[in-house]
Amino acid sequence: QVQLVESGGGLVQTGDSLRLSCAASGATSSIFAMGWFRQAPGEERGLVAAIRWRDGTTDYVDPVKGRFAISRDIASRMVYLQMSSLKPEDTAVYYCAATSRWVRLDSQDYEYWGQGTQVTVSS
């Protein structure tokens, strides 16, 4: 089992930056990849960015490319999502997730989830 706890959400204005953090604990040696997902009101939860735990390979969905950056610190078992040039359409609950399965980085097949952190971008 892997436990995930997100932090860093909040209310910001258009164009601002924000960094989300995710602390992983438990069976972290089993992690293959970690990702950040988001869910806006009335929409399905979807992948935003993912990172392969061992080699740091990353992948992003098109709407956030060039604005968001996912990174990880293996020693401290942390994953981060640096968000820049935020837009109102980035408003959502952001979830950290982890998988031990050998999946494609654009997969949404994750088995461990955090509780979510709200990000609100005002116009």
PDB file of C-alpha atoms in Angstrom:
ATOM      1  CA  GLN A   1       0.000   0.000   0.000  1.00  0.00           C
ATOM      2  CA  VAL A   2       1.078   3.532  -0.765  1.00  0.00           C
ATOM      3  CA  GLN A   3      -0.319   6.555   1.043  1.00  0.00           C
ATOM      4  CA  LEU A   4      -0.366   9.971  -0.622  1.00  0.00           C
ATOM      5  CA  VAL A   5      -0.952  13.401   0.906  1.00  0.00           C
ATOM      6  CA  GLU A   6      -1.230  16.519  -1.227  1.00  0.00           C
ATOM      7  CA  SER A   7      -0.644  20.099  -0.171  1.00  0.00           C
ATOM      8  CA  GLY A   8      -0.199  23.511  -1.724  1.00  0.00           C
ATOM      9  CA  GLY A   9      -3.569  24.295  -3.240  1.00  0.00           C
ATOM     10  CA  GLY A  10      -5.231  27.662  -2.873  1.00  0.00           C
ATOM     11  CA  LEU A  11      -6.820  30.689  -4.497  1.00  0.00           C
ATOM     12  CA  VAL A  12      -4.707  32.574  -7.012  1.00  0.00           C
ATOM     13  CA  GLN A  13      -5.231  35.030  -9.831  1.00  0.00           C
ATOM     14  CA  THR A  14      -4.867  34.514 -13.555  1.00  0.00           C
ATOM     15  CA  GLY A  15      -1.207  34.437 -14.508  1.00  0.00           C
ATOM     16  CA  ASP A  16      -0.002  33.447 -11.046  1.00  0.00           C
ATOM     17  CA  SER A  17       2.091  30.418 -10.169  1.00  0.00           C
ATOM     18  CA  LEU A  18       1.468  27.710  -7.613  1.00  0.00           C
ATOM     19  CA  ARG A  19       3.317  24.582  -6.558  1.00  0.00           C
ATOM     20  CA  LEU A  20       1.548  21.451  -5.404  1.00  0.00           C
ATOM     21  CA  SER A  21       3.354  18.866  -3.309  1.00  0.00           C
ATOM     22  CA  CYS A  22       2.608  15.211  -2.717  1.00  0.00           C
ATOM     23  CA  ALA A  23       4.195  13.171   0.044  1.00  0.00           C
ATOM     24  CA  ALA A  24       4.315   9.420  -0.514  1.00  0.00           C
ATOM     25  CA  SER A  25       4.696   6.856   2.260  1.00  0.00           C
ATOM     26  CA  GLY A  26       4.335   3.125   2.710  1.00  0.00           C
ATOM     27  CA  ALA A  27       5.453   0.735  -0.022  1.00  0.00           C
ATOM     28  CA  THR A  28       7.074   3.444  -2.146  1.00  0.00           C
ATOM     29  CA  SER A  29       9.674   1.043  -3.524  1.00  0.00           C
ATOM     30  CA  SER A  30       6.875  -0.492  -5.572  1.00  0.00           C
ATOM     31  CA  ILE A  31       6.003   2.752  -7.366  1.00  0.00           C
ATOM     32  CA  PHE A  32       6.443   2.726 -11.133  1.00  0.00           C
ATOM     33  CA  ALA A  33       4.933   6.110 -11.918  1.00  0.00           C
ATOM     34  CA  MET A  34       3.207   9.015 -10.248  1.00  0.00           C
ATOM     35  CA  GLY A  35       0.780  11.466 -11.682  1.00  0.00           C
ATOM     36  CA  TRP A  36      -1.267  14.535 -11.051  1.00  0.00           C
ATOM     37  CA  PHE A  37      -4.918  14.444 -12.028  1.00  0.00           C
ATOM     38  CA  ARG A  38      -7.585  17.111 -11.803  1.00  0.00           C
ATOM     39  CA  GLN A  39     -11.335  17.213 -11.664  1.00  0.00           C
ATOM     40  CA  ALA A  40     -13.357  20.336 -12.334  1.00  0.00           C
ATOM     41  CA  PRO A  41     -17.022  20.609 -11.285  1.00  0.00           C
ATOM     42  CA  GLY A  42     -19.229  18.583 -13.582  1.00  0.00           C
ATOM     43  CA  GLU A  43     -16.291  16.973 -15.349  1.00  0.00           C
ATOM     44  CA  GLU A  44     -14.520  13.650 -15.110  1.00  0.00           C
ATOM     45  CA  ARG A  45     -11.171  13.360 -13.434  1.00  0.00           C
ATOM     46  CA  GLY A  46      -8.346  13.398 -15.942  1.00  0.00           C
ATOM     47  CA  LEU A  47      -4.595  13.108 -16.082  1.00  0.00           C
ATOM     48  CA  VAL A  48      -2.581  16.331 -16.101  1.00  0.00           C
ATOM     49  CA  ALA A  49       1.018  15.159 -15.853  1.00  0.00           C
ATOM     50  CA  ALA A  50       2.911  11.987 -15.034  1.00  0.00           C
ATOM     51  CA  ILE A  51       6.449  11.015 -14.153  1.00  0.00           C
ATOM     52  CA  ARG A  52       8.213   7.674 -14.218  1.00  0.00           C
ATOM     53  CA  TRP A  53       9.626   7.170 -10.766  1.00  0.00           C
ATOM     54  CA  ARG A  54      12.984   5.572 -11.653  1.00  0.00           C
ATOM     55  CA  ASP A  55      14.190   7.680 -14.580  1.00  0.00           C
ATOM     56  CA  GLY A  56      12.120  10.842 -14.307  1.00  0.00           C
ATOM     57  CA  THR A  57      10.572  10.637 -17.758  1.00  0.00           C
ATOM     58  CA  THR A  58       7.584  12.957 -17.912  1.00  0.00           C
ATOM     59  CA  ASP A  59       4.425  13.414 -19.925  1.00  0.00           C
ATOM     60  CA  TYR A  60       1.814  16.163 -20.030  1.00  0.00           C
ATOM     61  CA  VAL A  61      -1.592  16.742 -21.500  1.00  0.00           C
ATOM     62  CA  ASP A  62      -1.648  19.404 -24.205  1.00  0.00           C
ATOM     63  CA  PRO A  63      -3.501  22.144 -22.248  1.00  0.00           C
ATOM     64  CA  VAL A  64      -0.697  22.365 -19.656  1.00  0.00           C
ATOM     65  CA  LYS A  65       2.387  21.817 -21.794  1.00  0.00           C
ATOM     66  CA  GLY A  66       4.837  24.645 -21.327  1.00  0.00           C
ATOM     67  CA  ARG A  67       3.040  25.877 -18.202  1.00  0.00           C
ATOM     68  CA  PHE A  68       3.193  22.958 -15.753  1.00  0.00           C
ATOM     69  CA  ALA A  69       6.189  20.924 -14.674  1.00  0.00           C
ATOM     70  CA  ILE A  70       6.119  17.669 -12.723  1.00  0.00           C
ATOM     71  CA  SER A  71       9.156  16.578 -10.750  1.00  0.00           C
ATOM     72  CA  ARG A  72      10.056  14.125  -8.050  1.00  0.00           C
ATOM     73  CA  ASP A  73      12.551  13.761  -5.228  1.00  0.00           C
ATOM     74  CA  ILE A  74      13.202  10.094  -4.684  1.00  0.00           C
ATOM     75  CA  ALA A  75      15.092  10.545  -1.422  1.00  0.00           C
ATOM     76  CA  SER A  76      12.250  12.448   0.235  1.00  0.00           C
ATOM     77  CA  ARG A  77       9.529  10.552  -1.641  1.00  0.00           C
ATOM     78  CA  MET A  78       7.947  13.733  -2.863  1.00  0.00           C
ATOM     79  CA  VAL A  79       6.310  14.670  -6.149  1.00  0.00           C
ATOM     80  CA  TYR A  80       5.670  18.243  -7.185  1.00  0.00           C
ATOM     81  CA  LEU A  81       3.568  20.022  -9.755  1.00  0.00           C
ATOM     82  CA  GLN A  82       4.830  23.500 -10.544  1.00  0.00           C
ATOM     83  CA  MET A  83       2.044  25.432 -12.232  1.00  0.00           C
ATOM     84  CA  SER A  84       2.703  28.716 -14.014  1.00  0.00           C
ATOM     85  CA  SER A  85       0.613  31.121 -16.092  1.00  0.00           C
ATOM     86  CA  LEU A  86      -2.488  29.767 -14.411  1.00  0.00           C
ATOM     87  CA  LYS A  87      -5.831  30.243 -16.121  1.00  0.00           C
ATOM     88  CA  PRO A  88      -9.393  30.084 -14.779  1.00  0.00           C
ATOM     89  CA  GLU A  89      -9.858  26.819 -16.677  1.00  0.00           C
ATOM     90  CA  ASP A  90      -7.162  25.280 -14.471  1.00  0.00           C
ATOM     91  CA  THR A  91      -9.572  25.530 -11.526  1.00  0.00           C
ATOM     92  CA  ALA A  92     -10.146  22.042 -10.177  1.00  0.00           C
ATOM     93  CA  VAL A  93      -9.432  19.630  -7.376  1.00  0.00           C
ATOM     94  CA  TYR A  94      -5.962  18.247  -8.004  1.00  0.00           C
ATOM     95  CA  TYR A  95      -5.145  14.688  -7.017  1.00  0.00           C
ATOM     96  CA  CYS A  96      -1.809  12.981  -6.632  1.00  0.00           C
ATOM     97  CA  ALA A  97      -1.761   9.345  -7.717  1.00  0.00           C
ATOM     98  CA  ALA A  98       0.683   6.470  -7.875  1.00  0.00           C
ATOM     99  CA  THR A  99       0.809   3.167  -9.656  1.00  0.00           C
ATOM    100  CA  SER A 100       2.964   0.075  -9.287  1.00  0.00           C
ATOM    101  CA  ARG A 101       1.843  -1.184 -12.685  1.00  0.00           C
ATOM    102  CA  TRP A 102       4.080  -0.813 -15.725  1.00  0.00           C
ATOM    103  CA  VAL A 103       1.770   1.526 -17.595  1.00  0.00           C
ATOM    104  CA  ARG A 104       2.188   4.096 -20.338  1.00  0.00           C
ATOM    105  CA  LEU A 105       2.726   7.539 -18.896  1.00  0.00           C
ATOM    106  CA  ASP A 106      -0.515   8.717 -20.505  1.00  0.00           C
ATOM    107  CA  SER A 107      -2.432   5.936 -18.751  1.00  0.00           C
ATOM    108  CA  GLN A 108      -5.093   6.760 -16.188  1.00  0.00           C
ATOM    109  CA  ASP A 109      -4.727   3.340 -14.531  1.00  0.00           C
ATOM    110  CA  TYR A 110      -3.535   4.335 -11.063  1.00  0.00           C
ATOM    111  CA  GLU A 111      -4.375   2.446  -7.892  1.00  0.00           C
ATOM    112  CA  TYR A 112      -3.290   4.824  -5.131  1.00  0.00           C
ATOM    113  CA  TRP A 113      -4.826   8.247  -4.640  1.00  0.00           C
ATOM    114  CA  GLY A 114      -4.499  11.230  -2.362  1.00  0.00           C
ATOM    115  CA  GLN A 115      -7.438  13.128  -0.946  1.00  0.00           C
ATOM    116  CA  GLY A 116      -7.115  16.052  -3.337  1.00  0.00           C
ATOM    117  CA  THR A 117      -6.334  19.736  -2.990  1.00  0.00           C
ATOM    118  CA  GLN A 118      -8.394  22.591  -4.398  1.00  0.00           C
ATOM    119  CA  VAL A 119      -6.874  25.031  -6.858  1.00  0.00           C
ATOM    120  CA  THR A 120      -8.980  28.041  -7.768  1.00  0.00           C
ATOM    121  CA  VAL A 121      -7.847  30.570 -10.358  1.00  0.00           C
ATOM    122  CA  SER A 122      -9.796  33.814 -10.412  1.00  0.00           C
ATOM    123  CA  SER A 123     -10.084  35.934 -13.530  1.00  0.00           C
TER     124      SER A 123
END
